[in-house]
CSV table of C-alpha atoms in Angstrom, one decimal:
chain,number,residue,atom,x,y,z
A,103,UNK,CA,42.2,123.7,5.9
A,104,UNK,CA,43.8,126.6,4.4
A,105,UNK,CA,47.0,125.1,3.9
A,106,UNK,CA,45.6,122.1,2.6
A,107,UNK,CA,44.0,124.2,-0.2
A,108,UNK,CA,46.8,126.0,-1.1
A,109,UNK,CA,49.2,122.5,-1.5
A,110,UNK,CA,46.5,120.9,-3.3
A,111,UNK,CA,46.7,124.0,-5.9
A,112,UNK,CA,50.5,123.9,-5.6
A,113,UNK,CA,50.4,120.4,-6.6
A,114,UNK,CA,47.8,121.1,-9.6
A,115,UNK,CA,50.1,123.5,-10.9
A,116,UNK,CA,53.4,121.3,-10.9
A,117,UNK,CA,51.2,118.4,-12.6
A,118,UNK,CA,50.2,120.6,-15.2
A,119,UNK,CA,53.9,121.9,-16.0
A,120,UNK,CA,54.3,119.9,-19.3
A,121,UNK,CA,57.5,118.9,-21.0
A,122,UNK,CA,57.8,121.7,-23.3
A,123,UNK,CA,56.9,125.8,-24.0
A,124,UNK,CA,55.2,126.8,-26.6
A,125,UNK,CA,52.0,129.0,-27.5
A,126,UNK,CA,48.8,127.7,-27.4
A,127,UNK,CA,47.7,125.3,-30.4
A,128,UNK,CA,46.0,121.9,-31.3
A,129,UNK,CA,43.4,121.8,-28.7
A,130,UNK,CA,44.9,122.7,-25.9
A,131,UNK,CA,43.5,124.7,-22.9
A,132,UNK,CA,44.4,127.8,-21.2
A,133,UNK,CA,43.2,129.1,-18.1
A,134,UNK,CA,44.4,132.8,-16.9
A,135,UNK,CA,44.1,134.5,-13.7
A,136,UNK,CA,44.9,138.2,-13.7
A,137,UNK,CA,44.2,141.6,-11.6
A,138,UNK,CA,43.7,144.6,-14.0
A,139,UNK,CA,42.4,148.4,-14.1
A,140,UNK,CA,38.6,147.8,-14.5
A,141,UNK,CA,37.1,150.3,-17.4
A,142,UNK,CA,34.1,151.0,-14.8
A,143,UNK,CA,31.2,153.4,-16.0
A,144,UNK,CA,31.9,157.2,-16.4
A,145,UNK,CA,31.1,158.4,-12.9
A,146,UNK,CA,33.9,160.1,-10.7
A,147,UNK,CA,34.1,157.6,-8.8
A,148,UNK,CA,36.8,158.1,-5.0
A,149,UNK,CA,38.2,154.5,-5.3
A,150,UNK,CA,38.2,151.4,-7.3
A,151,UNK,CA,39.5,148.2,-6.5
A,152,UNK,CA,41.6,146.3,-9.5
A,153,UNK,CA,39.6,144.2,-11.0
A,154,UNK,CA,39.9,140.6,-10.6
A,155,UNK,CA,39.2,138.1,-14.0
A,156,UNK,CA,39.6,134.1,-14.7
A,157,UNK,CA,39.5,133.2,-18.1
A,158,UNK,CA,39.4,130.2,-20.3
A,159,UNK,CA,40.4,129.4,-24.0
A,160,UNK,CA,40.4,126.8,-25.7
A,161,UNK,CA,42.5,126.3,-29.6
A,162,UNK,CA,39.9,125.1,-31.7
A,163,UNK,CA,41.2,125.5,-34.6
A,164,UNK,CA,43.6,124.3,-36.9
A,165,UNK,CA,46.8,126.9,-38.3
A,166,UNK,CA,44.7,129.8,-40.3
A,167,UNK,CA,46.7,132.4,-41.9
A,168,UNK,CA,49.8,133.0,-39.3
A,169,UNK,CA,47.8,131.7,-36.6
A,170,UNK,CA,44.7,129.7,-34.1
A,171,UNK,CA,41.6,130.7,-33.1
A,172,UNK,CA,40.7,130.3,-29.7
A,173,UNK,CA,37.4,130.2,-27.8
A,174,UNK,CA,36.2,130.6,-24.0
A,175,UNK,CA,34.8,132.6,-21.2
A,176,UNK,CA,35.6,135.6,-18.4
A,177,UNK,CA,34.2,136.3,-15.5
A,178,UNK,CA,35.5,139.6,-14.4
A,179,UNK,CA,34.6,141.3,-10.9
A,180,UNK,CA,35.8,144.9,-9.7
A,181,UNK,CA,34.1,147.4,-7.1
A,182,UNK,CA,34.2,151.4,-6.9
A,183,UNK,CA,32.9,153.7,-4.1
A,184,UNK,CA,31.6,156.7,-4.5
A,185,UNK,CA,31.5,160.0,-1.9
A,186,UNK,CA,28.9,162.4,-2.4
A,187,UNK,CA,27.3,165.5,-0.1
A,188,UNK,CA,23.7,166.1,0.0
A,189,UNK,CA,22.2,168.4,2.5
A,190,UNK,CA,25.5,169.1,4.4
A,191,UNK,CA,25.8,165.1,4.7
A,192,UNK,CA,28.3,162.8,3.3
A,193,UNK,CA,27.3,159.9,1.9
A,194,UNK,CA,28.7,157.0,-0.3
A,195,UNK,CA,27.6,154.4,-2.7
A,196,UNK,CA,29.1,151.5,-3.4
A,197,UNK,CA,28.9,149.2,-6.4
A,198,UNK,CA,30.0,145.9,-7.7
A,199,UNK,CA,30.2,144.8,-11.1
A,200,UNK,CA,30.4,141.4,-12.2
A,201,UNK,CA,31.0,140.3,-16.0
A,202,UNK,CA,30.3,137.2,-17.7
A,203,UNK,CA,31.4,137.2,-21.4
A,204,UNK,CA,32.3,134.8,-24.3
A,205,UNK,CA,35.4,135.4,-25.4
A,206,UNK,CA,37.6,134.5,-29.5
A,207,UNK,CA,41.1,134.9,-29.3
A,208,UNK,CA,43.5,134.8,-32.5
A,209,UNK,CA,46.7,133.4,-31.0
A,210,UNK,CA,49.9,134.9,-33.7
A,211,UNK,CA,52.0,131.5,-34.4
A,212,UNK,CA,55.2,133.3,-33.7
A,213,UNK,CA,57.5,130.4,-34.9
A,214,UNK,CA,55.2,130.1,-37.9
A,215,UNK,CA,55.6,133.4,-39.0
A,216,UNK,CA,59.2,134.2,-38.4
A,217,UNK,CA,60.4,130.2,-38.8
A,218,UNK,CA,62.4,130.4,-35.9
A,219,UNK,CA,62.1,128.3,-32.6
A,220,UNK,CA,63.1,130.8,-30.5
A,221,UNK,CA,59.8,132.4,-30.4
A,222,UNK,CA,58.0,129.2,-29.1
A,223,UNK,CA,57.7,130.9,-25.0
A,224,UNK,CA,55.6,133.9,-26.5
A,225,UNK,CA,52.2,134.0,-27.9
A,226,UNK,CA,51.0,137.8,-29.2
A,227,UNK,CA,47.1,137.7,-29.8
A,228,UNK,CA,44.5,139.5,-30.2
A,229,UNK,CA,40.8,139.2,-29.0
A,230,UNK,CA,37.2,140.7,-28.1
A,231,UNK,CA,34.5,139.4,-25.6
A,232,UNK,CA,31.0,139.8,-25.9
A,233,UNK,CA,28.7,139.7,-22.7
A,234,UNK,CA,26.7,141.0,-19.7
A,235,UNK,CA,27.6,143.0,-16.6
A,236,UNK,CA,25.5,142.8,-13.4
A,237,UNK,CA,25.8,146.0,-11.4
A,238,UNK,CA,24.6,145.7,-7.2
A,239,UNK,CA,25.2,149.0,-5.3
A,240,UNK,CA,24.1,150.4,-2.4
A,241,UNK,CA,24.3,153.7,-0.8
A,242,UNK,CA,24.1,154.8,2.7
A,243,UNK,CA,21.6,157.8,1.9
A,244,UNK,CA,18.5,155.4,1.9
A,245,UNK,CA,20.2,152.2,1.7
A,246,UNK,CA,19.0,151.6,-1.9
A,247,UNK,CA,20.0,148.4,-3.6
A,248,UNK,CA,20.4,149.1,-6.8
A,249,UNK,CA,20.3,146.1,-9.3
A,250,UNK,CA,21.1,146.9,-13.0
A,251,UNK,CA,22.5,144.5,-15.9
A,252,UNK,CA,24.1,145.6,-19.0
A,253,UNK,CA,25.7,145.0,-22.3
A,254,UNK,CA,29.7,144.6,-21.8
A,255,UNK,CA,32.0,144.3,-24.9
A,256,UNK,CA,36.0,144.4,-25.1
A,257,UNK,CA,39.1,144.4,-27.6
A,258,UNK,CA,42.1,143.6,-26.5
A,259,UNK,CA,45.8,142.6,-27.8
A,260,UNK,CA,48.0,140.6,-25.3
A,261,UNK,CA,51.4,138.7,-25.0
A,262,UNK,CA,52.2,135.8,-23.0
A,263,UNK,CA,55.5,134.7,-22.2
A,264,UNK,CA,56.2,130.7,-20.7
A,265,UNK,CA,58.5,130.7,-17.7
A,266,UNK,CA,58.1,127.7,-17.5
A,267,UNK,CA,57.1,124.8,-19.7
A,268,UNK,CA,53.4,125.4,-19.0
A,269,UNK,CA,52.8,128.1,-16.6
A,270,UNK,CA,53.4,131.6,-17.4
A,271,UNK,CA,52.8,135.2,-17.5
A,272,UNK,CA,50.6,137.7,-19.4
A,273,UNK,CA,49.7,140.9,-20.2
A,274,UNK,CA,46.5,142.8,-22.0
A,275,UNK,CA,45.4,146.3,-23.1
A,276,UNK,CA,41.8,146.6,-24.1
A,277,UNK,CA,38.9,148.3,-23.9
A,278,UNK,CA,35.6,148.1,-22.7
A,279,UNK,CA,35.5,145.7,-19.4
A,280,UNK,CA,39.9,146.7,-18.4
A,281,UNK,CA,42.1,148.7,-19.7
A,282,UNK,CA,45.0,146.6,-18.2
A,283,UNK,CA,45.2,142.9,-16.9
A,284,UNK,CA,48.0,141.1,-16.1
A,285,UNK,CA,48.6,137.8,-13.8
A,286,UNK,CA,49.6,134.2,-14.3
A,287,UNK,CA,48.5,131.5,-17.0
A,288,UNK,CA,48.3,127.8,-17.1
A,289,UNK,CA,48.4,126.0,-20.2
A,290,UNK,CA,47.0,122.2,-19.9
């Protein structure tokens, strides 16, 4: 079964290859899957695992100034562990934290703005998400589950560079839900 999944996805990926390179425009779609350094809440927390986030865009607009405008979602999920001592007992609480967020992108038309082709593998944008994070924890103290939700915003600036003529690479720095995300794109 296992194997049959990951040649099906093999196969989804070749077929969306398309002929040629270029940064995203005209209404295409974009789909990213990266692992990042998740911006988790100000506790000192022992461990944190990277975070894991899917996104998708989608150009829906037209050239504006030196460049498209881009809309979609993320769904972001990361974990953390905390150790603590209370009465001469360790104990730990872990969390996980799943975020659900619309996202606008403005995607730089590189080729646009410098009027030369060799830019048309890289796309340089710049972005911010708006959302919600659910928080589900639990510690071995009292085995509490604790259930919280919260506001979760982000800015970010990124680059993305095509390998190949539709699947390639990226890279963000932001703030709010990571502080770094990098991983693979496919542009369909």
């Amino acid at each position: 079964m296992i194997k049959r999944l990951l040649f099906t996805i093999f196969i989804s990926v070749v077929a969306i290859v398309g002929a040629t390179a270029q940064p995203l425009q005209g209404g295409e779609h974009l789909v990213k899957l990266g692992l990042g350094v998740a911006s988790l809440p100000k506790h000192q927390y022992t461990s944190k695992t990277p975070s894991f986030t899917m996104s998708y865009e989608k150009n829906v607009s037209e050239l504006i100034g030196v460049g498209h405008i881009s809309a979609g979602g993320l769904i972001s999920v990361a974990s953390s562990y905390l150790d603590y001592w209370s009465d001469d007992n360790k104990y730990t609480q872990g969390n996980n934290f799943t975020t659900f967020a619309a996202k606008g992108v403005y995607h730089f038309d590189l080729v646009e703005m410098t009027d030369d082709v060799k830019w048309n593998k890289f796309d340089v944008y710049a972005g911010a998400i708006l959302g919600f994070t659910l928080k589900r924890g639990k510690n071995d103290q009292n085995e509490d589950k604790v259930k919280k939700a919260y506001f979760a915003s982000d800015i970010f600036v990124g680059a993305r560079y095509n390998f190949y003529e539709k699947l390639g690479i990226f890279m963000e720095f932001g703030y709010g839900v990571a502080y770094f995300k990098t991983g693979l794109s496919i542009q369909f």
